[in-house]
Amino acid sequence: MAPQPGPRRARIALSDSAAKQLENLTSEAEIRALDRALVVVSVDPDVGEPIPGDTAGPQLREYADEIERVRLLYWVTALRSVVVVAYLEV
């Protein structure tokens, strides 16, 4: 019997501002820490805490890893297949 695939991961997309922030990362350690945080969010988009605010648009969430010192602000699309990262801090 073939092994069953694990849960499907959400695709990560970066906003223009997050892409610019990514371009400014120079340390390999920062890039690895960010990569691990993005994997966590792609596997479980609900891992972050909801940010209170307007309910008319997509619900912003914040994921912070205190050990890796990474913070992401993101929202999840309606079909839960894409996580859009609006801001990142490493």
CSV table of C-alpha atoms in Angstrom, one decimal, residues 32-71:
chain,number,residue,atom,x,y,z
A,32,ARG,CA,17.4,30.4,7.3
A,33,ALA,CA,15.3,31.7,10.2
A,34,LEU,CA,12.8,33.3,7.8
A,35,ASP,CA,12.6,30.2,5.7
A,36,ARG,CA,11.7,28.1,8.8
A,37,ALA,CA,9.0,30.6,9.8
A,38,LEU,CA,7.5,30.5,6.3
A,39,VAL,CA,7.4,26.7,6.4
A,40,VAL,CA,5.6,26.8,9.8
A,41,VAL,CA,3.0,29.3,8.4
A,42,SER,CA,2.6,27.3,5.1
A,43,VAL,CA,1.9,24.1,7.1
A,44,ASP,CA,-0.5,25.6,9.5
A,45,PRO,CA,-1.8,29.1,8.4
A,46,ASP,CA,-3.8,29.4,11.7
A,47,VAL,CA,-0.6,29.3,13.8
A,48,GLY,CA,-0.4,33.1,14.0
A,49,GLU,CA,-2.5,35.3,16.3
A,50,PRO,CA,-5.3,37.3,14.7
A,51,ILE,CA,-4.7,41.0,14.7
A,52,PRO,CA,-7.8,42.9,15.8
A,53,GLY,CA,-9.1,45.3,13.2
A,54,ASP,CA,-11.6,45.8,10.4
A,55,THR,CA,-13.5,42.7,9.4
A,56,ALA,CA,-14.3,44.0,5.9
A,57,GLY,CA,-11.0,42.8,4.4
A,58,PRO,CA,-8.9,39.7,5.0
A,59,GLN,CA,-8.0,38.9,8.6
A,60,LEU,CA,-4.4,39.9,9.3
A,61,ARG,CA,-2.5,37.5,11.5
A,62,GLU,CA,0.9,37.8,13.2
A,63,TYR,CA,3.3,34.9,13.7
A,64,ALA,CA,6.3,35.6,15.9
A,65,ASP,CA,9.1,33.1,16.7
A,66,GLU,CA,10.9,34.5,19.7
A,67,ILE,CA,13.8,32.0,19.5
A,68,GLU,CA,14.5,32.7,15.8
A,69,ARG,CA,13.5,36.4,16.2
A,70,VAL,CA,11.2,36.4,13.2
A,71,ARG,CA,7.9,38.2,12.9
